[in-house]
């Protein structure tokens, strides 16, 4: 059984112009010890999906359908009190801005101890301090930094502290939403390598979210690409490097200038993302797709799973799948 | 190609604090560079390296503490501040079109107003329409009466490019103009700027932290670290075989899944931001995996290394055989490969 199973997840936002689904029928699974990447451009629903899994949706957003199972337990049905047993202990989260959310007037030591004491009952302060020291070591942070305040640490070090905190209770799943986007590339590289190393040591799984597809393809075992609230394609890293199948993924991969290979003109993706309050019928990518067929305008592409992963595009539809979709859509 | 823009030994010292405890930061240190006609020069560096300060001095928005900037042999700022007429021929495209565009003005005013301020005679509407077409916002009639809030990020950036273009610049200075945009839109903006450069015989100074975009855009590249240029030369040569350890670290740390995995030693030491920047000697030496004792010598200047115009600020430029001077952890990436 997969560690995490997300099935047909639907998350709705209320807006002044009416409700819209930021996540509309997204399915994927994360295996134990796997780094699963969720890629896509702004507004595609990747962060909303992560917040839905971690039950961090607030205010205007709520889950309106689908399921999120961890080890077979339906997370969306748990009460807040029941879910508290999952927070930090089994699922922890690292956000892009987390390094700026450390308490500025508390020493690093106190913040780590607080996090440990809040979630581990029956542990002494001295033990918590010892654990805080171990966590610092894990994240390659000199121990004397425990006595420092956040502003005395560089951005990269603060983000390492946040990652160390996320590891405190040895969770099975760590959700990382653009964990290195605010950092310089050299600092980013050090942290990314550390995450991969810690994952090997402790065997946790990672849901890694970024808009940076080259970075994602460097570290993830499998990658899901979202577009306008839907999953366009899921494939193993090697498969995607050998050639993506969905025209949107192909376009995204073409949009990143490479540091190797011949210098060629890149074409990007013409047009812009659709309005989710009134999404187009059929495939949401069709207006920007260079391969669009007549059927793309009327029928939502069926999700096809195979050995190569999952793709949701009429170009790869088998005849019977197409008939089924047409019947369902009519 | 003759030099169009010349930057001669500019420095910028920022002062802060009161008169009891004044602190001085030399953000840019003795930088010289040349932009030739029709050329794209990329200035690459991480946050805080001084690249944006350098851009502001080039544009005449910030008088250099030392040194001077000339366009076609004429100074950009007069002594004691004040932009000169020459500065008009230098136009800036900023990072964030959401911040720099005036949201109360229609597109026609955003683009037309600078034309008026720079002494052109009206009516401007036809010229604005023409500029909109030049930046790919067609049909132009659909865009001219819109407000910025009705435009996407990419469209806003195109409007800002049209606005800069209207003044008839010789040089466009672009400071990370795609970093706020989605990648598929960002590449369109890069293509547009390359096309405009070609069609309008412009030169382009491309300022970025991203080596990939620098390679895509530029003919020559200058790498900045700690307020100094540490390496410069033809873009392809520098990226294929960097001579400065910092350039190598930057290259190896930039994500590129198609590249073979590289030795971790080259960038691990470079990530130690907290090691600090020494005021004298090589500024990178505390983070350099190849540092030796003499790197603290005070005379580490830019050295020309080949006749193709490559320069490097390093006493021990990298060769194929350079080994790290400090022991490093083995490359863990090998296990994954």
XYZ file of C-alpha atoms in Angstrom:
667
model
C 0.000 0.000 0.000
C 1.227 3.498 -0.808
C 1.954 5.806 2.104
C -0.367 8.474 0.769
C -3.254 8.051 -1.658
C -4.970 11.138 -3.023
C -8.088 10.319 -5.041
C -10.191 12.755 -7.043
C -9.422 15.601 -4.645
C -11.568 18.686 -5.132
C -10.900 21.948 -3.348
C -13.127 24.956 -3.794
C -12.417 28.612 -3.130
C -15.074 31.236 -2.569
C -14.394 34.408 -4.552
C -16.208 37.653 -5.282
C -17.077 36.304 -8.721
C -18.382 33.032 -7.368
C -16.879 29.754 -6.220
C -14.201 28.003 -8.257
C -12.304 24.771 -7.980
C -8.583 25.417 -7.566
C -8.117 21.652 -7.419
C -10.515 19.698 -9.576
C -10.241 15.928 -9.438
C -6.562 15.403 -8.673
C -5.263 11.890 -7.982
C -1.795 10.624 -7.160
C -0.016 8.465 -4.645
C 3.260 8.726 -2.769
C 5.274 5.618 -1.954
C 7.380 5.141 1.162
C 10.828 6.689 0.855
C 9.909 8.469 -2.345
C 10.348 12.106 -3.323
C 7.256 12.982 -5.300
C 7.249 16.323 -7.070
C 4.251 18.484 -7.854
C 5.064 20.988 -10.590
C 3.122 23.636 -12.448
C 2.883 27.378 -12.853
C 1.253 29.869 -10.514
C -2.406 29.175 -9.905
C -2.320 25.545 -11.056
C -3.386 24.302 -7.617
C -0.185 22.591 -6.482
C 0.108 24.428 -3.163
C -3.632 24.200 -2.538
C -3.366 20.424 -2.994
C -0.585 20.280 -0.401
C -2.496 22.447 2.053
C -5.522 20.216 1.561
C -3.485 17.129 2.455
C -2.020 18.818 5.534
C -5.432 20.220 6.481
C -4.082 23.754 6.444
C -6.830 25.223 4.258
C -8.350 28.267 5.904
C -11.077 30.750 5.227
C -12.285 30.736 1.662
C -10.974 27.273 0.753
C -12.440 23.883 1.586
C -12.307 20.298 0.400
C -15.548 19.511 -1.415
C -14.786 16.031 -2.676
C -12.373 13.166 -2.992
C -10.206 11.422 -0.491
C -6.778 11.607 1.115
C -5.662 8.358 2.721
C -2.530 7.832 4.738
C -1.802 4.195 5.524
C -5.410 3.498 4.667
C -6.835 6.076 7.089
C -9.089 8.703 5.537
C -7.567 12.003 6.663
C -10.365 14.237 5.430
C -12.825 12.542 7.777
C -10.757 12.927 10.949
C -11.765 15.462 13.570
C -9.271 18.244 14.290
C -8.356 16.538 17.558
C -7.748 13.250 15.759
C -5.664 14.960 13.083
C -3.479 16.563 15.753
C -1.907 13.125 16.212
C -0.697 13.389 12.602
C 0.690 16.916 12.671
C 4.483 16.944 13.026
C 4.435 13.322 14.197
C 3.490 11.794 10.840
C 3.139 14.747 8.444
C 5.217 17.884 8.705
C 5.457 20.839 6.368
C 8.209 23.234 5.285
C 7.115 26.416 3.551
C 9.009 28.839 1.331
C 8.774 31.645 3.833
C 9.207 29.408 6.881
C 12.671 30.765 7.562
C 11.078 34.166 8.124
C 8.461 32.724 10.451
C 10.869 31.772 13.193
C 10.162 33.779 16.320
C 12.611 36.710 16.169
C 12.904 37.148 19.945
C 13.517 33.505 20.843
C 16.815 31.690 20.583
C 16.932 28.813 18.100
C 17.337 26.467 21.054
C 14.056 27.520 22.664
C 12.137 27.192 19.418
C 13.395 23.667 18.795
C 12.688 22.637 22.381
C 9.199 24.143 22.168
C 8.437 22.176 19.030
C 9.664 18.940 20.610
C 7.852 19.459 23.941
C 4.605 20.458 22.248
C 4.338 17.169 20.409
C 6.123 14.656 22.647
C 4.526 14.019 25.977
C 6.513 12.800 28.951
C 9.881 14.058 27.797
C 12.101 16.172 30.002
C 13.481 19.556 29.027
C 16.999 18.196 29.208
C 16.118 15.402 26.793
C 14.456 17.892 24.486
C 17.606 20.016 24.507
C 19.723 16.978 23.701
C 17.389 16.175 20.807
C 17.586 19.764 19.594
C 21.361 19.364 19.462
C 20.988 16.172 17.424
C 18.654 17.888 15.000
C 21.160 20.688 14.459
C 23.787 18.086 13.644
C 21.490 16.369 11.187
C 20.998 19.621 9.317
C 24.760 20.340 9.332
C 24.311 23.302 11.640
C 27.087 24.104 14.122
C 25.788 23.483 17.643
C 26.693 26.950 18.863
C 23.912 28.271 16.635
C 21.455 26.940 19.229
C 22.280 29.961 21.345
C 21.680 32.425 18.513
C 18.641 34.412 17.486
C 17.168 33.936 13.997
C 18.495 37.274 12.695
C 22.036 36.133 13.455
C 21.708 33.287 10.957
C 21.826 33.485 7.170
C 18.690 32.655 5.171
C 20.070 29.264 4.243
C 20.822 28.422 7.881
C 17.368 29.518 9.008
C 15.803 27.276 6.393
C 17.982 24.407 7.661
C 16.639 25.072 11.163
C 13.092 24.819 9.809
C 13.926 21.528 8.073
C 15.481 20.256 11.305
C 12.256 21.152 13.135
C 10.196 19.318 10.540
C 12.315 16.224 11.221
C 11.965 16.487 15.001
C 9.322 13.781 15.415
C 10.558 11.600 12.532
C 7.472 12.031 10.354
C 6.723 9.657 7.500
C 5.802 12.450 5.112
C 7.327 15.904 4.798
C 5.557 18.387 2.546
C 7.954 20.974 1.137
C 6.412 23.935 -0.676
C 9.131 25.822 -2.591
C 11.555 25.199 0.296
C 14.528 26.828 -1.421
C 12.951 29.338 -3.803
C 13.958 32.395 -1.772
C 17.582 31.256 -1.540
C 20.570 31.672 -3.827
C 21.360 28.661 -5.997
C 24.533 27.642 -4.181
C 22.711 27.687 -0.842
C 19.795 25.885 -2.464
C 22.050 23.138 -3.750
C 23.467 22.471 -0.284
C 19.992 22.198 1.225
C 18.603 20.021 -1.571
C 21.516 17.595 -1.233
C 20.928 17.520 2.524
C 17.243 16.694 2.059
C 18.125 13.784 -0.242
C 20.711 12.506 2.245
C 18.319 12.718 5.216
C 15.656 10.963 3.195
C 18.073 8.090 2.564
C 18.923 7.917 6.263
C 15.417 8.071 7.685
C 13.313 6.767 4.835
C 10.613 9.428 4.977
C 8.664 10.463 1.893
C 8.628 13.974 0.506
C 5.940 15.850 -1.389
C 8.105 18.461 -3.101
C 6.419 21.443 -4.673
C 8.160 23.896 -6.955
C 7.707 25.817 -10.180
C 11.336 25.017 -10.999
C 11.072 21.942 -13.204
C 14.830 21.449 -13.700
C 15.315 21.402 -9.915
C 12.407 19.010 -9.546
C 13.798 16.651 -12.156
C 17.144 16.629 -10.370
C 15.790 15.362 -7.083
C 12.359 13.743 -7.488
C 11.717 10.064 -8.166
C 8.383 10.825 -9.808
C 6.824 14.092 -10.910
C 3.207 15.174 -11.327
C 2.520 18.214 -13.496
C -0.642 20.186 -12.793
C -2.429 22.609 -15.055
C -5.452 24.742 -14.144
C -6.475 22.558 -11.209
C -6.026 19.219 -12.932
C -3.258 16.656 -13.188
C -1.859 16.705 -16.707
C 0.762 14.004 -16.347
C 2.577 11.852 -13.809
C 5.797 10.119 -14.785
C 9.023 8.828 -13.353
C 11.936 11.225 -13.557
C 13.741 9.189 -16.222
C 10.599 8.904 -18.319
C 10.073 12.648 -18.210
C 13.676 13.383 -19.105
C 13.444 10.982 -22.022
C 10.409 12.866 -23.277
C 7.266 14.156 -21.645
C 3.969 13.108 -23.196
C 1.520 15.842 -22.299
C 1.877 18.892 -24.566
C 1.823 21.166 -21.509
C 4.735 19.324 -19.886
C 6.556 19.414 -23.199
C 6.002 23.174 -23.364
C 7.162 23.671 -19.791
C 10.344 21.693 -20.382
C 10.994 23.791 -23.483
C 10.698 27.000 -21.448
C 13.844 26.500 -19.356
C 17.111 27.586 -20.943
C 19.674 24.837 -20.425
C 23.308 25.189 -19.442
C 24.330 22.349 -21.707
C 23.661 21.333 -25.285
C 23.252 23.586 -28.302
C 21.837 27.076 -27.902
C 18.477 27.028 -29.635
C 15.555 29.406 -29.597
C 12.948 28.253 -27.074
C 9.311 28.840 -27.822
C 7.597 28.654 -24.435
C 3.830 28.316 -24.380
C 1.640 30.905 -26.104
C -1.463 32.267 -24.400
C -2.359 32.336 -20.726
C -4.055 30.110 -18.164
C -7.860 29.889 -18.229
C -10.214 31.593 -15.806
C -11.134 28.952 -13.228
C -14.422 30.639 -12.313
C -15.635 29.814 -15.834
C -13.282 27.108 -17.080
C -13.434 26.067 -20.725
C -15.155 22.825 -21.633
C -13.105 19.769 -22.496
C -9.351 20.032 -22.035
C -8.305 23.169 -20.165
C -5.063 23.399 -22.075
C -6.627 23.195 -25.523
C -6.410 26.917 -26.380
C -2.641 26.871 -25.854
C -2.001 23.402 -27.236
C -0.214 23.035 -30.571
C -1.759 19.577 -31.098
C -5.393 20.280 -30.157
C -8.004 18.038 -31.830
C -11.696 18.800 -32.315
C -12.565 16.428 -29.455
C -10.446 18.504 -27.023
C -13.017 21.275 -27.104
C -15.905 19.171 -25.885
C -14.664 16.185 -23.918
C -12.498 16.242 -20.823
C -9.490 14.037 -21.595
C -9.655 10.699 -19.785
C -6.983 9.902 -17.213
C -4.959 7.020 -18.571
C -2.683 5.057 -16.316
C -0.049 2.756 -17.726
C 3.483 1.577 -17.158
C 4.791 4.976 -18.208
C 2.731 6.753 -15.598
C -0.448 8.753 -15.995
C -1.386 11.131 -18.763
C -4.580 13.039 -19.320
C -4.617 13.952 -22.998
C -6.684 12.930 -26.025
C -3.535 12.386 -28.082
C -2.908 9.223 -26.091
C -6.507 8.103 -25.664
C -7.258 4.554 -26.649
C -10.349 4.197 -28.773
C -12.460 2.616 -26.052
C -11.364 5.132 -23.441
C -12.389 7.881 -25.814
C -15.807 6.340 -26.366
C -16.298 5.998 -22.642
C -15.297 9.603 -22.068
C -17.618 10.746 -24.834
C -20.474 8.785 -23.305
C -19.750 10.161 -19.863
C -19.420 13.704 -21.170
C -22.652 13.731 -23.153
C 32.229 46.273 -32.717
C 33.154 49.493 -30.950
C 32.338 50.086 -27.273
C 29.043 51.898 -26.826
C 28.777 51.894 -23.076
C 31.899 52.155 -20.962
C 32.023 51.725 -17.221
C 35.332 52.921 -15.808
C 36.345 51.728 -12.338
C 33.063 52.522 -10.606
C 32.572 51.987 -6.879
C 29.620 52.619 -4.633
C 29.880 53.136 -0.905
C 26.662 53.048 1.097
C 26.757 54.795 4.440
C 24.340 54.127 7.229
C 23.943 54.911 10.900
C 24.323 58.155 12.785
C 27.431 60.279 13.157
C 28.622 58.372 16.214
C 28.598 54.948 14.644
C 28.739 55.236 10.928
C 29.043 52.047 8.931
C 30.248 52.004 5.373
C 29.543 49.222 2.927
C 31.397 49.086 -0.362
C 28.656 47.472 -2.425
C 30.448 47.798 -5.756
C 34.239 47.791 -5.924
C 36.165 49.120 -8.844
C 34.056 47.584 -11.591
C 34.899 48.212 -15.226
C 33.024 46.853 -18.183
C 32.248 47.547 -21.786
C 29.109 47.004 -23.809
C 29.639 46.978 -27.548
C 27.125 47.974 -30.153
C 24.520 45.292 -30.814
C 25.853 43.125 -28.023
C 24.159 41.429 -25.098
C 26.231 41.410 -21.917
C 24.946 39.393 -18.968
C 25.906 40.395 -15.439
C 25.346 37.389 -13.191
C 25.520 37.127 -9.433
C 23.584 36.175 -6.337
C 21.621 38.483 -4.074
C 23.778 41.150 -2.485
C 26.611 40.871 -5.007
C 26.119 44.477 -6.144
C 24.636 43.843 -9.579
C 21.539 45.996 -9.068
C 23.609 48.820 -7.575
C 25.840 48.613 -10.630
C 22.769 48.846 -12.877
C 21.531 51.968 -11.090
C 24.910 53.634 -11.502
C 25.001 52.778 -15.193
C 21.565 54.319 -15.667
C 22.636 57.492 -13.885
C 20.085 56.931 -11.115
C 22.839 56.712 -8.516
C 26.031 58.748 -8.912
C 29.066 56.493 -8.427
C 31.224 57.207 -5.375
C 34.211 56.688 -7.654
C 34.653 56.144 -11.354
C 32.501 57.147 -14.315
C 30.023 55.816 -16.846
C 30.073 56.939 -20.471
C 27.789 56.343 -23.397
C 29.427 56.980 -26.759
C 32.213 58.764 -24.915
C 29.858 61.143 -23.101
C 29.193 61.033 -19.345
C 25.815 59.839 -18.080
C 25.725 61.931 -14.900
C 27.088 65.395 -14.307
C 29.472 66.034 -11.460
C 27.566 66.047 -8.204
C 24.575 64.059 -9.459
C 21.893 64.876 -12.021
C 21.240 62.710 -15.047
C 22.339 64.160 -18.338
C 20.658 64.017 -21.718
C 22.830 61.000 -22.523
C 21.066 58.979 -19.842
C 17.869 58.989 -21.927
C 19.588 56.650 -24.336
C 19.786 54.153 -21.486
C 16.457 52.674 -20.492
C 15.634 50.257 -17.730
C 13.275 47.290 -17.603
C 12.579 46.459 -13.976
C 12.048 43.155 -12.251
C 8.494 43.584 -11.120
C 5.990 44.963 -13.645
C 3.307 44.716 -10.960
C 5.131 47.316 -8.870
C 6.528 49.625 -11.512
C 3.459 50.190 -13.638
C 1.102 53.004 -12.566
C -2.195 51.236 -12.042
C -4.249 54.429 -12.386
C -3.105 55.137 -15.904
C -4.370 53.582 -19.072
C -1.848 51.828 -21.300
C -1.971 54.826 -23.646
C -0.762 57.138 -20.868
C 1.774 54.677 -19.452
C 3.502 54.535 -22.829
C 2.602 58.021 -24.137
C 3.518 60.169 -21.152
C 7.297 59.613 -21.360
C 7.164 60.512 -25.074
C 5.603 63.828 -24.100
C 8.052 64.425 -21.246
C 10.953 63.858 -23.576
C 9.731 66.605 -25.861
C 7.961 64.729 -28.645
C 4.986 66.528 -30.220
C 1.547 64.892 -30.161
C -0.703 63.247 -31.078
C 0.784 60.178 -29.477
C -1.961 57.616 -29.986
C -0.606 56.354 -33.299
C 2.892 56.082 -31.911
C 1.620 54.183 -28.879
C -0.259 51.796 -31.161
C 2.894 51.225 -33.159
C 4.898 50.548 -29.994
C 2.261 48.095 -28.787
C 2.566 46.189 -32.062
C 6.347 46.149 -31.728
C 6.106 44.400 -28.375
C 3.597 41.864 -29.658
C 0.451 43.245 -27.999
C -1.832 42.861 -31.007
C -4.363 43.885 -32.055
C -2.978 47.031 -30.440
C -6.413 48.698 -30.455
C -7.553 46.096 -27.907
C -4.833 47.035 -25.445
C -4.399 50.797 -25.696
C -7.410 51.725 -23.554
C -6.926 49.073 -20.915
C -5.842 49.598 -17.332
C -2.924 47.552 -15.940
C -5.305 45.520 -13.755
C -6.808 44.122 -16.957
C -3.430 42.800 -18.102
C -1.516 39.654 -17.163
C 2.007 39.866 -15.737
C 3.585 39.111 -19.105
C 1.448 41.747 -20.824
C 2.380 44.325 -18.187
C 6.061 43.629 -18.772
C 5.498 44.091 -22.528
C 3.882 47.469 -21.833
C 6.916 48.471 -19.762
C 9.209 47.411 -22.599
C 7.142 49.479 -25.069
C 7.412 52.454 -22.732
C 11.203 52.140 -22.602
C 11.396 51.628 -26.349
C 9.402 54.791 -27.091
C 12.196 57.028 -25.885
C 14.552 55.635 -28.507
C 17.217 54.076 -26.317
C 20.554 52.744 -27.499
C 20.894 50.447 -24.508
C 18.266 48.529 -22.563
C 19.223 47.557 -19.038
C 17.073 44.681 -17.808
C 17.228 43.717 -14.125
C 15.717 40.227 -13.738
C 12.711 41.167 -15.888
C 11.340 37.620 -15.975
C 11.823 36.489 -12.390
C 8.284 37.437 -11.339
C 6.712 35.699 -14.316
C 5.879 32.075 -14.975
C 8.594 30.375 -16.984
C 6.544 29.840 -20.119
C 5.783 33.587 -20.166
C 9.316 34.559 -19.161
C 10.808 32.872 -22.199
C 8.473 34.917 -24.445
C 9.754 38.121 -22.851
C 13.349 36.992 -23.411
C 12.600 36.232 -27.058
C 10.905 39.619 -27.458
C 13.945 41.410 -26.091
C 16.272 39.508 -28.406
C 14.036 40.385 -31.378
C 13.872 44.060 -30.401
C 17.625 44.142 -29.967
C 18.048 42.809 -33.497
C 15.365 44.962 -35.161
C 16.210 48.230 -33.419
C 19.977 47.802 -33.236
C 19.936 47.990 -29.467
C 22.489 46.772 -26.999
C 21.347 44.910 -23.958
C 22.655 44.633 -20.436
C 20.998 41.556 -18.921
C 21.230 41.407 -15.140
C 20.274 38.115 -13.541
C 21.001 35.519 -10.892
C 20.152 32.755 -13.343
C 23.005 31.341 -15.400
C 20.555 29.588 -17.736
C 18.878 32.826 -18.792
C 22.293 34.502 -19.044
C 23.453 31.813 -21.445
C 20.245 32.095 -23.452
C 20.494 35.865 -23.819
C 24.097 36.921 -23.894
C 27.183 37.061 -26.089
C 29.453 37.895 -23.187
C 29.093 37.336 -19.479
C 30.463 38.970 -16.330
C 30.198 37.111 -13.026
C 29.952 39.270 -9.885
C 30.787 38.300 -6.334
C 31.187 40.552 -3.320
C 30.882 43.753 -5.374
C 33.579 42.736 -7.859
C 33.632 41.138 -11.264
C 35.409 37.841 -10.675
C 35.278 36.471 -14.192
C 34.253 37.662 -17.646
C 34.451 36.504 -21.222
C 32.474 35.022 -24.106
C 29.419 33.327 -22.548
C 29.874 29.899 -24.112
C 33.540 29.708 -23.160
C 32.958 30.760 -19.572
C 30.089 28.304 -19.051
C 31.883 25.430 -20.777
C 35.059 25.886 -18.719
C 34.856 28.351 -15.826
C 38.196 29.588 -14.519
C 37.023 31.148 -11.257
C 35.997 28.781 -8.435
C 32.914 30.909 -7.755
C 31.729 30.615 -11.355
C 32.241 26.879 -11.127
C 30.239 26.686 -7.887
C 27.427 28.721 -9.423
C 27.391 26.523 -12.503
C 27.383 23.266 -10.587
C 24.691 24.451 -8.193
C 22.331 25.530 -10.991
C 19.729 22.820 -11.544
C 20.098 21.078 -14.876
C 18.895 17.467 -14.821
C 20.450 16.699 -18.170
C 23.938 17.463 -16.995
C 26.051 14.724 -15.487
C 26.339 14.919 -11.729
C 29.306 16.893 -10.528
C 31.648 16.674 -7.581
C 30.069 18.082 -4.454
C 33.369 19.638 -3.358
C 33.013 22.366 -5.952
C 29.993 23.949 -4.335
C 29.777 22.662 -0.759
C 32.322 25.089 0.618
C 30.881 27.877 -1.536
C 27.572 27.614 0.313
C 29.023 28.741 3.617
C 27.566 32.246 3.531
C 28.395 32.734 7.200
C 32.122 32.443 6.479
C 32.037 36.155 5.711
C 33.608 38.383 3.099
C 37.156 39.523 3.758
C 37.832 43.195 2.978
C 41.227 42.545 1.404
C 42.654 39.783 -0.725
C 40.347 37.461 -2.614
C 36.842 38.059 -1.312
C 35.791 34.477 -2.081
C 38.653 32.749 -0.296
C 36.762 31.794 2.901
C 34.260 29.913 0.779
C 36.639 28.632 -1.872
C 37.386 24.908 -1.979
C 40.657 25.634 -3.764
C 41.928 28.453 -1.524
C 45.635 28.650 -0.712
C 47.629 30.827 1.646
C 48.554 33.483 -0.868
C 44.870 34.184 -1.635
C 44.970 36.691 1.236
C 47.439 38.802 -0.751
C 46.020 42.200 -1.425
C 46.730 42.432 -5.134
C 44.239 39.957 -6.571
C 43.151 41.768 -9.707
C 41.462 40.767 -12.934
C 43.922 38.870 -15.089
C 43.516 38.402 -18.816
C 43.872 34.695 -19.516
C 43.307 34.277 -23.250
C 43.283 36.467 -26.309
C 39.520 35.913 -26.711
C 38.901 38.433 -23.947
C 38.589 36.173 -20.948
C 39.512 37.659 -17.595
C 39.556 36.128 -14.135
C 40.186 37.583 -10.677
C 42.027 34.619 -9.200
C 45.659 33.875 -8.393
C 45.112 30.218 -9.257
C 42.639 30.034 -12.143
C 41.041 26.628 -12.585
C 42.351 24.194 -15.132
C 41.122 20.700 -15.982
C 43.457 19.325 -13.351
C 42.668 21.576 -10.367
C 41.959 19.530 -7.234
C 40.238 20.905 -4.146
C 42.710 21.949 -1.475
C 40.420 20.863 1.350
C 39.079 17.378 1.913
C 35.368 17.138 1.219
C 32.746 14.501 1.638
C 32.511 12.086 -1.256
C 30.015 12.845 -3.938
C 26.853 11.269 -2.693
C 25.183 11.894 -5.983
C 27.073 8.994 -7.497
C 24.869 6.566 -5.645
C 21.833 8.004 -7.321
C 23.258 8.022 -10.824
